[in-house]
CSV table of C-alpha atoms in Angstrom, one decimal:
chain,number,residue,atom,x,y,z
U,249,UNK,CA,116.8,115.2,106.2
U,250,UNK,CA,117.0,112.4,108.6
U,251,UNK,CA,114.6,110.0,109.6
U,252,UNK,CA,114.6,111.4,113.4
U,253,UNK,CA,113.7,115.3,111.7
U,254,UNK,CA,111.0,113.4,109.7
U,255,UNK,CA,109.7,111.9,112.9
U,256,UNK,CA,109.8,115.3,114.5
U,257,UNK,CA,108.0,116.9,112.0
U,258,UNK,CA,105.2,114.2,111.9
U,259,UNK,CA,105.2,114.4,115.7
U,260,UNK,CA,104.8,118.5,115.6
U,261,UNK,CA,102.7,119.1,112.6
U,262,UNK,CA,100.3,115.8,112.7
U,263,UNK,CA,99.6,114.8,116.2
U,264,UNK,CA,96.8,112.6,114.8
U,265,UNK,CA,99.4,110.6,113.0
U,266,UNK,CA,98.9,107.1,114.2
U,267,UNK,CA,102.0,106.0,116.7
U,268,UNK,CA,101.7,102.5,114.9
U,269,UNK,CA,102.7,103.6,111.4
U,270,UNK,CA,105.5,105.5,112.7
U,271,UNK,CA,106.6,102.6,114.7
U,272,UNK,CA,106.4,100.3,112.1
U,273,UNK,CA,108.2,102.6,109.9
U,274,UNK,CA,111.0,103.0,112.3
U,275,UNK,CA,111.1,98.9,112.5
U,276,UNK,CA,111.1,98.7,108.8
U,277,UNK,CA,114.2,101.3,108.8
U,278,UNK,CA,116.1,99.5,111.1
U,279,UNK,CA,115.7,96.5,109.6
U,280,UNK,CA,116.8,97.6,106.0
U,281,UNK,CA,119.4,99.9,107.5
U,282,UNK,CA,120.2,103.7,107.2
U,283,UNK,CA,121.7,103.5,103.5
U,284,UNK,CA,118.3,101.7,102.2
U,285,UNK,CA,116.0,104.7,103.5
U,286,UNK,CA,118.2,107.5,102.0
């Protein structure tokens, strides 16, 4: 499962999920790179 699929599921299954947390997660993800999150 890719981070895009995770974000997609979060967006559809929990619309109350704070954008700030998702944005922060994506920023950390970009900082550490794709391999680190796998």
